[in-house]
Coordinates of N, CA and C in Angstrom, one line a residue:
Chain J
D1 N 69.8 -207.0 -137.0 CA 69.9 -206.6 -138.3 C 68.6 -205.7 -138.5
Q2 N 68.6 -204.5 -138.7 CA 67.6 -203.6 -138.8 C 66.9 -203.8 -140.3
Q3 N 65.6 -204.2 -140.2 CA 65.0 -204.4 -141.6 C 64.4 -203.2 -142.1
V4 N 64.3 -202.0 -141.2 CA 63.7 -200.8 -141.6 C 64.7 -199.8 -141.2
K5 N 65.3 -199.0 -142.2 CA 66.3 -198.1 -141.9 C 66.0 -196.7 -142.3
Q6 N 66.2 -195.8 -141.4 CA 66.2 -194.3 -141.9 C 67.6 -193.8 -141.7
N7 N 68.3 -193.6 -142.8 CA 69.7 -193.4 -142.8 C 70.0 -191.9 -142.5
S8 N 69.1 -191.0 -142.5 CA 69.3 -189.6 -142.0 C 68.8 -189.4 -140.7
P9 N 69.8 -189.2 -139.7 CA 69.1 -189.1 -138.3 C 68.6 -187.7 -138.2
S10 N 69.0 -186.6 -139.0 CA 68.3 -185.4 -138.9 C 68.3 -184.7 -140.2
L11 N 67.3 -183.7 -140.4 CA 67.2 -183.0 -141.6 C 66.7 -181.6 -141.2
S12 N 67.3 -180.5 -141.8 CA 67.0 -179.1 -141.5 C 66.4 -178.6 -142.8
V13 N 65.4 -177.8 -142.8 CA 64.6 -177.3 -144.0 C 64.1 -176.0 -143.6
Q14 N 64.2 -175.1 -144.6 CA 63.6 -173.8 -144.5 C 62.1 -173.9 -144.6
E15 N 61.3 -173.0 -143.9 CA 60.0 -172.9 -143.8 C 59.5 -172.7 -145.4
G16 N 58.5 -173.3 -145.8 CA 57.9 -173.2 -147.1 C 58.5 -174.1 -148.2
R17 N 59.7 -174.7 -147.9 CA 60.4 -175.6 -148.8 C 59.7 -177.0 -148.6
I18 N 60.3 -177.8 -149.5 CA 59.9 -179.3 -149.3 C 60.8 -180.0 -148.3
S19 N 60.2 -180.8 -147.6 CA 60.9 -181.8 -146.7 C 60.8 -183.1 -147.3
I20 N 61.9 -183.9 -147.5 CA 61.8 -185.3 -147.9 C 62.6 -186.2 -146.9
L21 N 61.8 -187.1 -146.4 CA 62.3 -188.0 -145.3 C 62.3 -189.4 -146.2
N22 N 63.3 -190.2 -145.9 CA 63.5 -191.4 -146.7 C 63.6 -192.6 -145.6
C23 N 63.2 -193.7 -146.2 CA 63.2 -195.0 -145.5 C 63.5 -196.0 -146.4
D24 N 64.3 -197.0 -146.0 CA 64.6 -198.3 -146.8 C 64.3 -199.5 -146.0
Y25 N 63.8 -200.5 -146.6 CA 63.5 -201.7 -146.1 C 64.1 -202.9 -146.8
T26 N 64.3 -204.1 -146.0 CA 65.0 -205.2 -146.7 C 63.9 -206.4 -146.9
N27 N 62.9 -206.4 -146.2 CA 62.0 -207.6 -146.3 C 60.8 -207.3 -147.4
S28 N 61.0 -208.1 -148.4 CA 60.1 -208.0 -149.5 C 58.7 -208.5 -149.2
M29 N 58.4 -209.0 -147.9 CA 57.1 -209.5 -147.4 C 56.3 -208.3 -146.8
F30 N 57.0 -207.2 -146.6 CA 56.2 -206.0 -146.0 C 55.3 -205.7 -147.0
D31 N 53.9 -205.4 -146.5 CA 52.9 -205.1 -147.5 C 52.1 -203.9 -147.1
Y32 N 52.6 -203.2 -146.0 CA 51.9 -202.0 -145.6 C 52.9 -201.1 -144.9
F33 N 52.8 -199.8 -145.2 CA 53.9 -198.9 -144.6 C 53.2 -197.7 -144.0
L34 N 53.7 -197.3 -142.9 CA 53.2 -196.1 -142.1 C 54.2 -195.1 -141.8
W35 N 53.8 -193.9 -141.7 CA 54.7 -192.8 -141.1 C 54.0 -192.4 -139.7
Y36 N 54.8 -192.1 -138.7 CA 54.4 -191.7 -137.5 C 55.2 -190.5 -137.2
K37 N 54.6 -189.5 -136.4 CA 55.3 -188.3 -136.0 C 55.3 -188.2 -134.6
K38 N 56.5 -187.8 -134.0 CA 56.6 -187.7 -132.5 C 57.1 -186.4 -132.1
Y39 N 56.3 -185.7 -131.3 CA 57.0 -184.4 -130.7 C 57.4 -184.8 -129.4
P40 N 58.4 -184.0 -128.9 CA 58.8 -184.2 -127.5 C 57.9 -184.4 -126.4
A41 N 58.0 -185.3 -125.5 CA 57.1 -185.5 -124.3 C 55.7 -186.1 -124.8
E42 N 55.7 -186.5 -126.1 CA 54.4 -187.1 -126.5 C 54.6 -188.4 -127.1
G43 N 53.5 -189.2 -127.2 CA 53.7 -190.5 -127.9 C 53.6 -190.2 -129.4
P44 N 54.0 -191.2 -130.2 CA 54.1 -191.1 -131.8 C 52.6 -191.0 -132.2
T45 N 52.2 -190.2 -133.3 CA 50.9 -190.3 -133.8 C 51.0 -190.5 -135.2
F46 N 49.9 -191.3 -135.6 CA 49.8 -191.7 -137.0 C 49.8 -190.5 -137.9
L47 N 50.5 -190.6 -139.2 CA 50.5 -189.5 -140.1 C 49.9 -189.9 -141.4
I48 N 50.4 -190.9 -142.0 CA 49.9 -191.3 -143.4 C 50.5 -192.7 -143.6
S49 N 49.7 -193.6 -144.5 CA 50.1 -194.9 -144.6 C 50.0 -195.1 -146.2
I50 N 50.6 -196.3 -146.7 CA 50.4 -196.7 -148.0 C 50.5 -198.2 -148.1
S51 N 49.6 -198.8 -148.9 CA 49.6 -200.2 -149.1 C 50.7 -200.5 -150.2
S52 N 51.2 -201.7 -150.2 CA 52.2 -202.0 -151.2 C 51.7 -202.2 -152.6
I53 N 50.4 -202.2 -152.9 CA 49.8 -202.2 -154.1 C 49.7 -200.9 -154.8
K54 N 50.1 -199.8 -154.1 CA 50.0 -198.4 -154.6 C 51.5 -197.9 -154.6
D55 N 51.7 -196.9 -155.3 CA 53.1 -196.2 -155.3 C 53.0 -194.8 -154.7
K56 N 51.7 -194.3 -154.4 CA 51.6 -192.9 -153.9 C 50.3 -192.8 -153.1
N57 N 50.5 -192.0 -152.1 CA 49.3 -191.7 -151.3 C 49.5 -190.3 -150.8
E58 N 48.3 -189.4 -150.9 CA 48.5 -188.1 -150.6 C 47.5 -187.7 -149.5
D59 N 47.8 -186.8 -148.6 CA 46.9 -186.4 -147.6 C 47.3 -184.9 -147.3
G60 N 46.7 -184.0 -147.9 CA 47.0 -182.5 -147.6 C 48.4 -182.2 -148.2
R61 N 49.1 -181.8 -147.2 CA 50.7 -181.4 -147.4 C 51.5 -182.6 -147.5
F62 N 51.0 -183.7 -147.1 CA 51.9 -185.0 -146.9 C 51.6 -186.0 -148.0
T63 N 52.7 -186.5 -148.7 CA 52.6 -187.6 -149.7 C 53.6 -188.5 -149.3
V64 N 53.1 -189.8 -149.5 CA 54.2 -191.0 -149.3 C 54.3 -191.5 -150.6
F65 N 55.5 -191.9 -150.9 CA 55.9 -192.6 -152.3 C 56.5 -193.8 -151.9
L66 N 56.1 -195.0 -152.6 CA 56.7 -196.2 -152.5 C 57.3 -196.8 -153.8
N67 N 58.5 -197.1 -153.6 CA 59.2 -197.8 -154.9 C 59.6 -199.2 -154.4
K68 N 58.6 -200.1 -154.8 CA 58.9 -201.5 -154.4 C 60.1 -202.1 -154.8
S69 N 60.6 -201.9 -156.1 CA 61.7 -202.5 -156.6 C 62.9 -202.1 -155.9
A70 N 62.8 -200.9 -155.4 CA 64.1 -200.3 -154.7 C 63.9 -200.5 -153.3
K71 N 62.7 -201.0 -152.8 CA 62.5 -201.1 -151.4 C 62.8 -199.9 -150.5
H72 N 62.1 -198.9 -151.1 CA 62.3 -197.5 -150.6 C 61.0 -196.8 -150.6
L73 N 60.8 -196.1 -149.4 CA 59.6 -195.2 -149.4 C 60.2 -193.8 -148.8
S74 N 59.4 -192.8 -149.2 CA 59.7 -191.5 -148.9 C 58.5 -190.6 -148.4
L75 N 58.7 -189.8 -147.6 CA 57.6 -188.9 -147.2 C 57.9 -187.4 -147.5
H76 N 57.1 -186.8 -148.4 CA 57.2 -185.5 -148.7 C 56.2 -184.5 -148.1
I77 N 56.8 -183.4 -147.5 CA 56.0 -182.4 -146.8 C 56.2 -181.1 -147.5
V78 N 55.1 -180.5 -148.1 CA 55.1 -179.4 -149.0 C 53.8 -178.5 -148.7
P79 N 54.0 -177.4 -148.4 CA 55.2 -176.6 -147.9 C 55.4 -177.0 -146.4
S80 N 56.7 -177.0 -146.1 CA 57.1 -177.4 -144.5 C 56.7 -176.2 -143.7
Q81 N 56.4 -176.5 -142.5 CA 56.0 -175.5 -141.5 C 56.7 -175.7 -140.3
P82 N 57.0 -174.7 -139.5 CA 57.7 -174.9 -138.2 C 57.0 -175.9 -137.3
G83 N 55.7 -176.1 -137.4 CA 54.9 -177.0 -136.5 C 55.3 -178.5 -137.0
D84 N 55.9 -178.6 -138.2 CA 56.2 -179.9 -138.6 C 57.4 -180.4 -137.9
S85 N 58.2 -179.6 -137.2 CA 59.5 -179.9 -136.5 C 59.1 -181.1 -135.5
A86 N 59.7 -182.3 -135.8 CA 59.4 -183.3 -134.9 C 60.2 -184.7 -135.4
V87 N 60.2 -185.8 -134.7 CA 60.8 -187.0 -135.2 C 60.0 -187.7 -135.8
Y88 N 60.3 -188.2 -137.1 CA 59.4 -189.0 -138.0 C 59.9 -190.4 -138.1
F89 N 59.1 -191.4 -137.8 CA 59.5 -192.8 -137.9 C 58.6 -193.5 -138.9
C90 N 59.3 -194.1 -139.8 CA 58.5 -195.0 -140.7 C 58.4 -196.5 -140.2
A91 N 57.4 -197.1 -140.5 CA 57.2 -198.5 -140.0 C 56.6 -199.4 -141.3
S92 N 57.0 -200.5 -141.0 CA 56.4 -201.5 -142.1 C 55.8 -202.7 -141.4
R93 N 54.7 -203.2 -142.1 CA 53.9 -204.3 -141.4 C 54.4 -205.5 -142.1
H94 N 54.4 -206.6 -141.3 CA 54.8 -208.0 -141.7 C 54.0 -209.0 -141.1
A95 N 54.4 -210.2 -141.3 CA 53.5 -211.4 -140.8 C 53.0 -211.2 -139.4
G96 N 51.8 -211.5 -139.3 CA 51.2 -211.4 -137.9 C 50.6 -210.0 -137.6
N97 N 50.7 -209.2 -138.7 CA 50.2 -207.8 -138.5 C 51.1 -207.1 -137.6
M98 N 52.4 -207.3 -137.4 CA 53.1 -206.5 -136.6 C 54.0 -205.5 -137.3
L99 N 54.4 -204.4 -136.6 CA 55.1 -203.3 -137.2 C 56.5 -203.3 -136.9
T100 N 57.4 -203.0 -137.9 CA 58.8 -202.7 -137.6 C 59.1 -201.4 -137.8
F101 N 59.7 -200.6 -136.9 CA 60.0 -199.3 -137.0 C 61.4 -199.0 -137.4
G102 N 61.7 -197.9 -138.2 CA 63.0 -197.4 -138.4 C 63.4 -196.5 -137.2
G103 N 64.7 -196.1 -137.3 CA 65.3 -195.5 -136.2 C 64.9 -194.0 -136.0
G104 N 64.2 -193.4 -136.9 CA 63.7 -192.0 -136.9 C 64.5 -191.0 -137.6
T105 N 63.9 -190.0 -138.0 CA 64.6 -188.8 -138.5 C 64.1 -187.5 -137.9
R106 N 64.9 -186.7 -137.2 CA 64.6 -185.5 -136.6 C 64.5 -184.4 -137.6
L107 N 63.2 -183.9 -137.9 CA 63.0 -182.8 -138.9 C 63.0 -181.5 -138.1
M108 N 63.9 -180.5 -138.6 CA 63.7 -179.1 -138.1 C 63.4 -178.1 -139.1
V109 N 62.4 -177.5 -139.1 CA 61.9 -176.5 -140.0 C 62.1 -175.2 -139.5
K110 N 62.9 -174.4 -140.1 CA 63.4 -173.1 -139.7 C 62.5 -172.1 -140.2
P111 N 62.1 -171.1 -139.4 CA 61.2 -170.0 -139.9 C 62.0 -169.1 -140.8
Chain L
D1 N 38.3 -189.6 -129.2 CA 39.6 -189.9 -129.5 C 40.1 -191.0 -128.6
V2 N 40.9 -191.8 -129.2 CA 41.5 -193.0 -128.4 C 42.5 -192.5 -127.3
K3 N 42.3 -192.9 -126.1 CA 43.2 -192.4 -125.1 C 44.0 -193.6 -124.5
V4 N 45.4 -193.5 -124.6 CA 46.3 -194.5 -124.1 C 47.0 -193.8 -122.9
T5 N 46.9 -194.2 -121.6 CA 47.4 -193.4 -120.6 C 48.4 -194.2 -119.9
Q6 N 49.7 -193.7 -119.7 CA 50.7 -194.3 -119.0 C 50.8 -193.7 -117.6
S7 N 51.0 -194.4 -116.6 CA 50.8 -193.9 -115.2 C 51.7 -193.0 -114.8
S8 N 53.0 -193.1 -115.3 CA 54.1 -192.2 -114.8 C 54.9 -191.6 -116.0
R9 N 55.1 -190.3 -116.0 CA 55.9 -189.6 -117.1 C 57.4 -189.8 -116.9
Y10 N 57.9 -189.8 -115.5 CA 59.3 -190.0 -115.4 C 59.3 -190.9 -114.1
L11 N 60.4 -191.8 -114.2 CA 60.6 -192.8 -113.1 C 62.1 -192.9 -112.8
V12 N 62.6 -192.9 -111.7 CA 64.0 -193.2 -111.3 C 64.1 -194.3 -110.4
K13 N 64.7 -195.3 -110.7 CA 64.9 -196.6 -109.9 C 66.4 -196.9 -109.8
R14 N 66.6 -197.7 -108.8 CA 67.9 -198.3 -108.6 C 68.1 -199.6 -109.2
T15 N 69.3 -199.9 -109.5 CA 69.6 -201.3 -110.1 C 69.1 -202.3 -109.1
G16 N 68.4 -203.4 -109.7 CA 68.0 -204.5 -108.8 C 66.5 -204.3 -108.4
E17 N 66.0 -203.1 -108.5 CA 64.6 -203.0 -108.1 C 63.6 -203.6 -109.0
K18 N 62.4 -204.0 -108.5 CA 61.4 -204.4 -109.4 C 60.5 -203.2 -109.9
V19 N 60.2 -203.1 -111.1 CA 59.7 -201.8 -111.6 C 58.4 -202.2 -112.3
F20 N 57.3 -201.7 -112.1 CA 56.0 -201.7 -112.8 C 55.6 -200.5 -113.6
L21 N 55.5 -200.6 -114.9 CA 54.9 -199.7 -115.8 C 53.5 -199.9 -116.0
E22 N 52.6 -199.0 -115.9 CA 51.2 -199.3 -116.2 C 50.7 -198.6 -117.3
C23 N 49.8 -199.1 -118.1 CA 49.2 -198.7 -119.2 C 47.7 -199.0 -119.2
V24 N 46.9 -198.0 -119.6 CA 45.4 -198.1 -119.5 C 44.9 -197.5 -121.0
Q25 N 44.0 -198.2 -121.7 CA 43.5 -197.5 -122.8 C 41.9 -197.7 -122.7
D26 N 41.3 -196.7 -123.3 CA 39.9 -196.4 -123.1 C 39.0 -196.8 -124.3
M27 N 39.5 -197.5 -125.2 CA 38.8 -197.8 -126.5 C 38.4 -199.2 -126.8
D28 N 38.5 -200.1 -125.7 CA 38.1 -201.4 -125.9 C 39.0 -202.1 -127.0
H29 N 40.2 -201.7 -127.1 CA 41.1 -202.4 -128.2 C 41.5 -203.6 -127.7
E30 N 41.6 -204.6 -128.6 CA 42.0 -205.9 -128.4 C 43.5 -206.1 -128.1
N31 N 44.3 -205.3 -129.0 CA 45.7 -205.5 -129.0 C 46.5 -204.4 -128.2
M32 N 47.4 -204.8 -127.3 CA 48.2 -203.8 -126.6 C 49.7 -204.2 -126.8
F33 N 50.6 -203.2 -126.7 CA 52.0 -203.4 -126.9 C 52.8 -202.6 -126.0
W34 N 54.0 -203.1 -125.8 CA 55.0 -202.2 -125.0 C 56.2 -202.2 -126.0
Y35 N 56.7 -200.9 -126.2 CA 57.9 -200.7 -127.0 C 58.9 -199.9 -126.1
R36 N 60.1 -199.9 -126.5 CA 61.2 -198.9 -126.0 C 61.7 -198.1 -127.1
Q37 N 62.1 -196.9 -126.8 CA 62.6 -196.0 -127.8 C 63.9 -195.6 -127.4
D38 N 64.9 -195.9 -128.2 CA 66.3 -195.5 -127.9 C 66.7 -194.8 -129.1
P39 N 67.7 -193.7 -128.9 CA 68.2 -193.0 -130.0 C 68.9 -193.8 -131.1
G40 N 68.5 -193.5 -132.3 CA 69.0 -194.2 -133.4 C 68.5 -195.7 -133.7
L41 N 67.8 -196.2 -132.7 CA 67.2 -197.7 -132.8 C 65.7 -197.6 -133.0
G42 N 65.2 -196.5 -132.9 CA 63.7 -196.3 -133.1 C 63.0 -197.0 -132.0
L43 N 61.7 -197.6 -132.5 CA 60.9 -198.2 -131.5 C 61.0 -199.8 -131.6
R44 N 61.4 -200.4 -130.6 CA 61.6 -201.9 -130.5 C 60.5 -202.5 -129.6
L45 N 60.0 -203.5 -130.2 CA 58.9 -204.3 -129.5 C 59.3 -205.2 -128.4
I46 N 58.9 -205.0 -127.2 CA 59.1 -205.8 -126.1 C 58.2 -207.0 -126.0
Y47 N 56.9 -206.6 -125.7 CA 56.0 -207.6 -125.6 C 54.6 -207.1 -126.1
F48 N 53.7 -208.0 -126.6 CA 52.4 -207.5 -127.0 C 51.4 -208.6 -126.5
S49 N 50.1 -208.1 -126.5 CA 49.0 -209.0 -126.1 C 47.9 -208.8 -127.0
Y50 N 47.3 -210.1 -127.5 CA 46.2 -210.0 -128.4 C 44.8 -210.0 -127.6
D51 N 44.9 -210.4 -126.3 CA 43.6 -210.5 -125.5 C 43.9 -210.6 -124.1
V52 N 43.0 -210.5 -123.3 CA 43.2 -210.8 -121.9 C 44.0 -212.1 -121.7
K53 N 44.9 -211.9 -120.7 CA 45.7 -213.1 -120.2 C 46.5 -213.6 -121.4
M54 N 46.6 -213.2 -122.5 CA 47.4 -213.6 -123.5 C 48.6 -212.7 -123.7
K55 N 49.8 -213.3 -123.9 CA 51.0 -212.4 -124.1 C 51.8 -213.1 -125.2
E56 N 52.6 -212.2 -125.9 CA 53.6 -212.8 -126.9 C 54.8 -212.0 -126.8
K57 N 56.0 -212.7 -126.9 CA 57.3 -212.0 -126.9 C 57.5 -211.2 -128.2
G58 N 58.0 -210.0 -128.1 CA 58.5 -209.2 -129.1 C 59.8 -209.5 -129.6
D59 N 60.5 -208.5 -130.1 CA 61.9 -208.6 -130.4 C 63.0 -208.6 -129.4
I60 N 62.7 -207.9 -128.2 CA 63.6 -207.8 -127.2 C 62.9 -208.1 -125.9
P61 N 62.5 -209.3 -125.5 CA 61.7 -209.5 -124.3 C 62.6 -209.8 -123.1
E62 N 64.0 -209.8 -123.2 CA 64.8 -210.4 -122.1 C 64.8 -209.3 -121.1
G63 N 64.7 -209.7 -119.8 CA 64.6 -208.9 -118.8 C 63.3 -208.2 -118.4
Y64 N 62.3 -208.6 -119.2 CA 60.8 -208.1 -118.9 C 59.9 -209.2 -118.9
S65 N 58.7 -208.7 -118.2 CA 57.6 -209.6 -118.4 C 56.4 -208.7 -118.4
V66 N 55.1 -209.3 -118.6 CA 54.0 -208.4 -118.8 C 52.8 -209.2 -118.2
S67 N 51.8 -208.3 -117.8 CA 50.6 -208.9 -117.3 C 49.4 -208.1 -117.9
R68 N 48.5 -209.0 -118.3 CA 47.1 -208.4 -118.9 C 45.9 -209.2 -118.2
E69 N 45.5 -208.6 -117.1 CA 44.5 -209.3 -116.3 C 43.1 -208.7 -116.9
K70 N 43.2 -207.4 -117.2 CA 41.9 -206.8 -117.7 C 42.2 -206.3 -119.2
K71 N 41.1 -206.2 -120.1 CA 41.3 -205.8 -121.3 C 41.9 -204.5 -121.6
E72 N 41.6 -203.5 -120.7 CA 42.0 -202.2 -120.7 C 43.5 -202.0 -120.2
R73 N 44.0 -202.9 -119.6 CA 45.2 -202.6 -118.8 C 46.3 -203.5 -119.3
F74 N 47.6 -203.0 -119.5 CA 48.7 -203.9 -119.8 C 49.9 -203.3 -119.1
S75 N 50.4 -204.3 -118.3 CA 51.6 -203.9 -117.4 C 52.9 -204.4 -117.8
L76 N 53.9 -203.6 -117.8 CA 55.2 -204.0 -118.2 C 56.0 -204.0 -116.8
I77 N 56.7 -205.3 -116.6 CA 57.5 -205.4 -115.3 C 58.9 -205.7 -115.7
L78 N 59.7 -205.0 -114.9 CA 61.1 -205.3 -114.9 C 61.5 -205.9 -113.8
E79 N 61.8 -207.2 -113.7 CA 61.9 -208.0 -112.5 C 63.0 -207.5 -111.6
S80 N 64.2 -207.2 -112.2 CA 65.4 -206.6 -111.5 C 66.0 -205.7 -112.5
A81 N 65.7 -204.5 -112.3 CA 66.1 -203.3 -113.2 C 67.6 -203.2 -113.3
S82 N 68.0 -203.0 -114.6 CA 69.4 -202.9 -114.8 C 69.7 -201.5 -115.6
T83 N 70.9 -201.0 -115.6 CA 71.0 -199.8 -116.2 C 70.9 -199.7 -117.7
N84 N 71.0 -200.9 -118.4 CA 70.7 -200.8 -119.8 C 69.2 -200.9 -120.1
Q85 N 68.3 -200.8 -119.1 CA 67.0 -200.7 -119.3 C 66.6 -199.2 -119.1
T86 N 67.5 -198.4 -119.0 CA 67.2 -197.0 -119.0 C 66.8 -196.5 -120.3
S87 N 65.5 -196.1 -120.5 CA 64.9 -195.8 -121.9 C 63.7 -195.2 -121.7
M88 N 63.1 -194.7 -122.9 CA 61.8 -194.2 -123.0 C 60.9 -195.5 -123.3
Y89 N 59.9 -195.7 -122.5 CA 58.9 -196.9 -122.7 C 57.6 -196.3 -123.2
L90 N 57.1 -196.9 -124.3 CA 55.9 -196.5 -124.9 C 54.9 -197.7 -125.0
C91 N 53.7 -197.3 -124.4 CA 52.5 -198.3 -124.6 C 51.8 -198.0 -125.8
A92 N 51.1 -198.9 -126.4 CA 50.3 -198.6 -127.6 C 49.2 -199.6 -127.7
S93 N 48.1 -199.2 -128.3 CA 46.9 -200.1 -128.5 C 46.4 -200.1 -129.9
R94 N 45.6 -201.0 -130.3 CA 44.9 -201.0 -131.6 C 43.8 -202.0 -131.6
T95 N 42.8 -201.8 -132.6 CA 41.8 -202.8 -132.7 C 42.5 -204.2 -133.3
G96 N 41.8 -205.2 -133.3 CA 42.2 -206.5 -133.6 C 42.6 -206.6 -135.1
V97 N 42.1 -205.8 -136.0 CA 42.3 -205.9 -137.4 C 43.1 -204.6 -138.0
G98 N 43.2 -203.5 -137.2 CA 43.8 -202.3 -137.7 C 45.2 -202.4 -137.8
E99 N 45.8 -201.6 -138.7 CA 47.3 -201.4 -138.6 C 47.7 -200.2 -137.7
K100 N 46.9 -199.2 -137.6 CA 47.2 -198.1 -136.8 C 47.4 -198.3 -135.4
L101 N 48.6 -197.8 -134.8 CA 48.7 -198.0 -133.5 C 48.3 -196.6 -132.7
F102 N 47.9 -196.7 -131.5 CA 47.6 -195.3 -130.7 C 48.5 -195.4 -129.5
F103 N 49.5 -194.4 -129.3 CA 50.4 -194.6 -128.3 C 50.1 -193.7 -127.2
G104 N 50.6 -194.0 -125.9 CA 50.6 -193.2 -124.8 C 51.8 -192.3 -124.9
S105 N 51.9 -191.3 -123.9 CA 52.8 -190.3 -124.0 C 54.3 -190.8 -123.6
G106 N 54.4 -192.0 -123.1 CA 55.5 -192.5 -122.8 C 56.0 -192.3 -121.3
T107 N 56.8 -193.2 -120.8 CA 57.5 -193.2 -119.5 C 59.0 -193.2 -119.7
Q108 N 59.6 -192.1 -119.2 CA 61.1 -192.0 -119.2 C 61.6 -192.7 -118.0
L109 N 62.3 -193.9 -118.2 CA 62.7 -194.7 -116.9 C 64.1 -194.5 -116.9
S110 N 64.8 -194.1 -115.7 CA 66.2 -193.9 -115.5 C 66.6 -195.1 -114.4
V111 N 67.5 -195.9 -114.8 CA 67.9 -196.9 -113.7 C 69.4 -196.5 -113.3
L112 N 69.5 -196.3 -112.1 CA 70.9 -195.8 -111.6 C 71.6 -196.8 -110.9

């Protein structure tokens, strides 16, 4: 049973528009959430994170929102650029400081 | 920058072969991890290690074992490879208290 789900396997967005990637989790004990980005033939790289005591964290064009009551987090990319085309994984931290990853969403930003 | 190096980019093995995947990190990280990535399933944890000679099972350890004789090196072993172990294998490391993982580039293993 997947505790972290990314229900959209892919997303296509026009350059300059907003990209919104979504992630749902089931375990209320998760206390820290992260987003990773993965290009083909490379390992995932850390993008942005948020603690469960916050509801928003911003870093340049990237903003992560956390809705604890809905057990939902989202990553907003504004404006989207072709170089943002990659697979995005959300991850949640739980007991023992371990991460559980979602299935990933492939983002395609069209010029 | 942290560097996590996986020895092979691509590997092709036959069913029943013993397979070794090697991973080396250069930042003196205490924790090291092996994940596999499959479409739609994301990254699933196979094994991890908090310190030299220590290992813990992850979510899907069946069919795998690991070795950590030195702090910088973490090996994943497939004792008898099977076709359902065809996958992308990712090694990662982090400090003992950090949340952020640093990943290698991955090894695409095909078992025929």
